[in-house]
GROMACS .gro file of C-alpha atoms in nm:
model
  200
    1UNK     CA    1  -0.545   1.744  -0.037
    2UNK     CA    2  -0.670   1.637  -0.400
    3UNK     CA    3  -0.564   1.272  -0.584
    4UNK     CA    4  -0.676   1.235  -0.925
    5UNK     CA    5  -0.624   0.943  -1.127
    6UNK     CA    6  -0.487   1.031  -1.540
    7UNK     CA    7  -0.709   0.936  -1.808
    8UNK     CA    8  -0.473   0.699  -1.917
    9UNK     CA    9  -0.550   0.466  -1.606
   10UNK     CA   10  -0.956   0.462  -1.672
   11UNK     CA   11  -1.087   0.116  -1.640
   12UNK     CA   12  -0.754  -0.020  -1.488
   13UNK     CA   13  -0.757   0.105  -1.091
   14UNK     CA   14  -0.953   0.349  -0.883
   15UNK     CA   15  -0.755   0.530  -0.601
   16UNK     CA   16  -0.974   0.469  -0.311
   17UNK     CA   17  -0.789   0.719  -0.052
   18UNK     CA   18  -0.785   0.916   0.277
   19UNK     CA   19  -0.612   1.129   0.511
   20UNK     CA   20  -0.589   1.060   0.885
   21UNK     CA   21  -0.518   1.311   1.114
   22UNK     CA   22  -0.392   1.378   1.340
   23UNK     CA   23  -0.185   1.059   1.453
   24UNK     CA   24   0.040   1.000   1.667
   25UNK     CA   25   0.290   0.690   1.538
   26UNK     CA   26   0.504   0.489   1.812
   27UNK     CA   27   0.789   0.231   1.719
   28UNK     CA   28   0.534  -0.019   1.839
   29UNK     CA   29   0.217  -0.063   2.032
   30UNK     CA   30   0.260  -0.393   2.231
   31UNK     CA   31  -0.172  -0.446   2.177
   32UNK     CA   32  -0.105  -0.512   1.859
   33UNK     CA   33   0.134  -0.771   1.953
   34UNK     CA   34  -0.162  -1.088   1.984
   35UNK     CA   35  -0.406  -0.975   1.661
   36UNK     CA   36  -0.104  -0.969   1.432
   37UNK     CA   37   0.046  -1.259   1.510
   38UNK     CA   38  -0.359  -1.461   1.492
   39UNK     CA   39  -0.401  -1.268   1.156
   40UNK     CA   40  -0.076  -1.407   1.025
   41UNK     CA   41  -0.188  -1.744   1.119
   42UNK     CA   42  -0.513  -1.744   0.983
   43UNK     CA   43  -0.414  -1.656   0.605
   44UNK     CA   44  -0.127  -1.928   0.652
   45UNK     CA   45  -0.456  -2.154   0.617
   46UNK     CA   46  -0.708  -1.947   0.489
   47UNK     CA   47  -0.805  -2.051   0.121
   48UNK     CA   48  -0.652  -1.775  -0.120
   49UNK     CA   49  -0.903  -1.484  -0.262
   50UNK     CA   50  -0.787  -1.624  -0.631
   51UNK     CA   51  -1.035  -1.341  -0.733
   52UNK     CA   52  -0.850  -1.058  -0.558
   53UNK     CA   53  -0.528  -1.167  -0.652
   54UNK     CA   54  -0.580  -1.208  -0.990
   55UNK     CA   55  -0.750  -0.890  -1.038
   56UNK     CA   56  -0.407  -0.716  -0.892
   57UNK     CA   57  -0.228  -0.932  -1.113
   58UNK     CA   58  -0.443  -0.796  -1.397
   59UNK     CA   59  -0.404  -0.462  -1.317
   60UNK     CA   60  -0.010  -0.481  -1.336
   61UNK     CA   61  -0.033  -0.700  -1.671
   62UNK     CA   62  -0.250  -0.379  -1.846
   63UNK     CA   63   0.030  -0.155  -1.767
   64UNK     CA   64   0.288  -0.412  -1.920
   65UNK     CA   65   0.478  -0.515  -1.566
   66UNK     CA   66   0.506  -0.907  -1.503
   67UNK     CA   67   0.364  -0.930  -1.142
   68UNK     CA   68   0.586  -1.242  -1.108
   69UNK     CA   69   0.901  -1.048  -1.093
   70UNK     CA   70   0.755  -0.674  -0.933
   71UNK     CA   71   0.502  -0.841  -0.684
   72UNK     CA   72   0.237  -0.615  -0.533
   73UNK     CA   73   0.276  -0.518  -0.160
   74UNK     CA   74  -0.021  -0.734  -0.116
   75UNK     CA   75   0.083  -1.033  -0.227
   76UNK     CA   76   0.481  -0.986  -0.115
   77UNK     CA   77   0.280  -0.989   0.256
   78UNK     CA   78   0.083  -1.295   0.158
   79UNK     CA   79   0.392  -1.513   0.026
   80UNK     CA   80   0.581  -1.383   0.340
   81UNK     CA   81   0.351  -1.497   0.606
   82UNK     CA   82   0.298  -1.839   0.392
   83UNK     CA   83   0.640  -1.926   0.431
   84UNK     CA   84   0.601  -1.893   0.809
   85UNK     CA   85   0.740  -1.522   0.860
   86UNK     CA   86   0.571  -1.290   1.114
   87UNK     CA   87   0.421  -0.968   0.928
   88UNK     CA   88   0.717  -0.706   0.964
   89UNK     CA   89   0.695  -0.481   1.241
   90UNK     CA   90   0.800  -0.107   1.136
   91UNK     CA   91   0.608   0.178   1.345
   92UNK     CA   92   0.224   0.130   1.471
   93UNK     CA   93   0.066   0.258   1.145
   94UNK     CA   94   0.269   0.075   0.908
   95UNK     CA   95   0.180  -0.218   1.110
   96UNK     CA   96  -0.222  -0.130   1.075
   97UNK     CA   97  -0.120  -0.058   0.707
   98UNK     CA   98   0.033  -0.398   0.653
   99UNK     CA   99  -0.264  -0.571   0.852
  100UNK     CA  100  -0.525  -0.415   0.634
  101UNK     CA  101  -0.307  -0.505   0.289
  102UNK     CA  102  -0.279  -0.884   0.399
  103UNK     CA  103  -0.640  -0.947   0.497
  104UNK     CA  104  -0.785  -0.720   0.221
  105UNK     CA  105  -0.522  -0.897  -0.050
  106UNK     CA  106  -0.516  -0.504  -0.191
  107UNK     CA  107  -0.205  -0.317  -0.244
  108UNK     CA  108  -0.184   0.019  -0.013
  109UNK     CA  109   0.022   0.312  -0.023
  110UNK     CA  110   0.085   0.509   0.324
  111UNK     CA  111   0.242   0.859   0.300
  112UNK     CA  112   0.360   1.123   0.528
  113UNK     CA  113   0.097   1.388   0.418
  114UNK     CA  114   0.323   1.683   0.568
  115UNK     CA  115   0.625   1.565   0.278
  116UNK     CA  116   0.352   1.594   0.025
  117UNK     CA  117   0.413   1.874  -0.177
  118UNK     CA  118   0.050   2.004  -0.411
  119UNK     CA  119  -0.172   1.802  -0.531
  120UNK     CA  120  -0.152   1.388  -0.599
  121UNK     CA  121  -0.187   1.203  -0.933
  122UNK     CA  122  -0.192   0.835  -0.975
  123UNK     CA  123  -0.026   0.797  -1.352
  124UNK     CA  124   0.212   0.576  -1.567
  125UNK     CA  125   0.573   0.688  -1.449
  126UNK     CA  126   0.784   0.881  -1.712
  127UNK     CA  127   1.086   0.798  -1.895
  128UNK     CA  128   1.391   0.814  -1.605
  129UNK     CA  129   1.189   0.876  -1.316
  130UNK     CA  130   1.253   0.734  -1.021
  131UNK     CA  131   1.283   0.786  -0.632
  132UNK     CA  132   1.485   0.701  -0.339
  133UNK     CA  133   1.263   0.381  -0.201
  134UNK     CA  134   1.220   0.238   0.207
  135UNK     CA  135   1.564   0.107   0.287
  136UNK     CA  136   1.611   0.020  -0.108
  137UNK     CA  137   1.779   0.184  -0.394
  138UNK     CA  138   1.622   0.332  -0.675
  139UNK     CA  139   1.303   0.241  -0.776
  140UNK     CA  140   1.286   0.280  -1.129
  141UNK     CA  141   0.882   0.374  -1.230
  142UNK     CA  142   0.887   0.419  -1.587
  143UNK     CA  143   0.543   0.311  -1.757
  144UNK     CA  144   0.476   0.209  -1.387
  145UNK     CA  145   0.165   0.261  -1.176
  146UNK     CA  146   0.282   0.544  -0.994
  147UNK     CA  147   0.199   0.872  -0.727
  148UNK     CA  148   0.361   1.190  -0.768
  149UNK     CA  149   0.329   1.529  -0.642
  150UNK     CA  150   0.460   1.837  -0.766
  151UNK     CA  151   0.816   1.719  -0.621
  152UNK     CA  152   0.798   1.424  -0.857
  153UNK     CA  153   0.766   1.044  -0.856
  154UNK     CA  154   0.719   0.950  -0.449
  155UNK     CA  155   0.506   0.587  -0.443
  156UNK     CA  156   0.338   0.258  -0.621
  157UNK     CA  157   0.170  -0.036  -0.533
  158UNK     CA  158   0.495  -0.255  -0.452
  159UNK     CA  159   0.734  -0.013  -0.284
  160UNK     CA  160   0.728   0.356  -0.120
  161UNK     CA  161   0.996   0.581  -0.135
  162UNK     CA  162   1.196   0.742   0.142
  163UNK     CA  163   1.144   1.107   0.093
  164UNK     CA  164   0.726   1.053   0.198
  165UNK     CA  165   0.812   0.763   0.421
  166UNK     CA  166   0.560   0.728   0.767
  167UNK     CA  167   0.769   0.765   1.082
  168UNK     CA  168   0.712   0.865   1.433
  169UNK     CA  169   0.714   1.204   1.405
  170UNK     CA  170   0.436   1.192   1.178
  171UNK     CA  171   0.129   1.336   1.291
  172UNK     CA  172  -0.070   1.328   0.950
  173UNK     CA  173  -0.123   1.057   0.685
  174UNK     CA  174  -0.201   0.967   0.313
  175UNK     CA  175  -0.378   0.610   0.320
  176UNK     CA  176  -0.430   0.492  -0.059
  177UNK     CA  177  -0.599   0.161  -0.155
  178UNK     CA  178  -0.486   0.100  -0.516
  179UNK     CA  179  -0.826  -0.112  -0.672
  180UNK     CA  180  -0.825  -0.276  -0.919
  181UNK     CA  181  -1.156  -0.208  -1.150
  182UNK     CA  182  -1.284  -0.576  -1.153
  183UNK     CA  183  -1.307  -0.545  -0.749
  184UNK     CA  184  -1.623  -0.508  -0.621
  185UNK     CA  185  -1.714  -0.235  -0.450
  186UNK     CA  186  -1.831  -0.413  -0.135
  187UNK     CA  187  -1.476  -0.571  -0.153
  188UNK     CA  188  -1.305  -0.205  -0.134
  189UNK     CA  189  -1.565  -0.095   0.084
  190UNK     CA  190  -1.508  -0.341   0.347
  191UNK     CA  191  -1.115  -0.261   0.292
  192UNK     CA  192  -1.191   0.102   0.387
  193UNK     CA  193  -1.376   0.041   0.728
  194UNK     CA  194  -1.131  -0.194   0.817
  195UNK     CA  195  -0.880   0.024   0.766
  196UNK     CA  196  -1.053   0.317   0.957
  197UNK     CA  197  -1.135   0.146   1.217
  198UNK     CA  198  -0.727   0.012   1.301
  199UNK     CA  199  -0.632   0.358   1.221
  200UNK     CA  200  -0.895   0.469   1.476
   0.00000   0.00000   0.00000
């Protein structure tokens, strides 16, 4: 497993990544039940990281995308547990996923490694490309941020798409934390031990 990031993304985000394996994903883990629901209640009242979410607003604005209208999966989480919602309950690792993403405030990316096809670049998306997204239709990702293999066009930092989609018979994953450049590294750093130590 390789993921570069193209040239043409250099001072804009760093793909901080890693595969877990092997896993085993269940359509939900009841001791998860109790920290979900006390982490959505916390950032109902926590005070915002302005910081972090204005340096993922930033990095959508270099690429030309309003983050107003295509929200990052970070902040989608954020406004949804404001309003009073639950986080959305999917399979265990999508859960841990979603977790990390509202506490950290970064976008992540979570990818059935076995539907991966070669190696993984983080690039603009090209004229008429687009994928099949997570119980969506098309997601369009021209002169988007955007993952592809050698299959094509398969993820971003506001929606997935179904072809590398995590599900219970997965057994290993693609975890990608798309940073922003302004965030510090102790900010990603404490993103990625969180992260491995849910997955864990």
């Amino acid at each position: 497993m390789n993921l570069t990031v193209a040239p043409e993304l250099d001072g804009i985000v760093v793909a901080v990544w890693g595969t877990a394996e092997p896993v085993r994903v269940v359509d939900r883990d009841p001791r998860m039940d109790e920290p979900l629901r006390q982490s959505a209640a916390g950032m109902r009242t926590a005070n915002e990281a302005a910081d972090l979410t204005t340096a993922v607003r930033t990095m959508y604005k270099r690429v030309g995308i309003d983050p107003t209208k295509t929200r990052p999966s970070s902040e989608a989480l954020l406004r949804r547990v404001r309003k009073g919602d639950e986080l959305p309950r999917i399979n265990s690792l999508v859960d841990v996923i979603n977790w990390c993403s509202l506490e950290s405030q970064l976008s992540f990316g979570l990818y059935d490694l076995d539907r991966i096809q070669g190696a993984v670049t983080l690039r603009l998306g090209r004229a008429g490309e687009q994928y099949e997204g997570i119980r969506k239709a098309m997601v369009h990702v021209a002169e988007r941020l955007t993952l592809a293999d050698e299959l094509g066009p398969f993820g971003n930092p506001t929606s997935d798409s179904a072809r590398t989609m995590v599900t219970t018979a997965t057994v290993r994953a693609l975890v990608v934390i798309f940073v922003p450049v302004s965030v510090s590294e102790a900010d990603a750093a404490r993103a990625v031990e969180l992260t491995k130590s849910r997955i864990a």
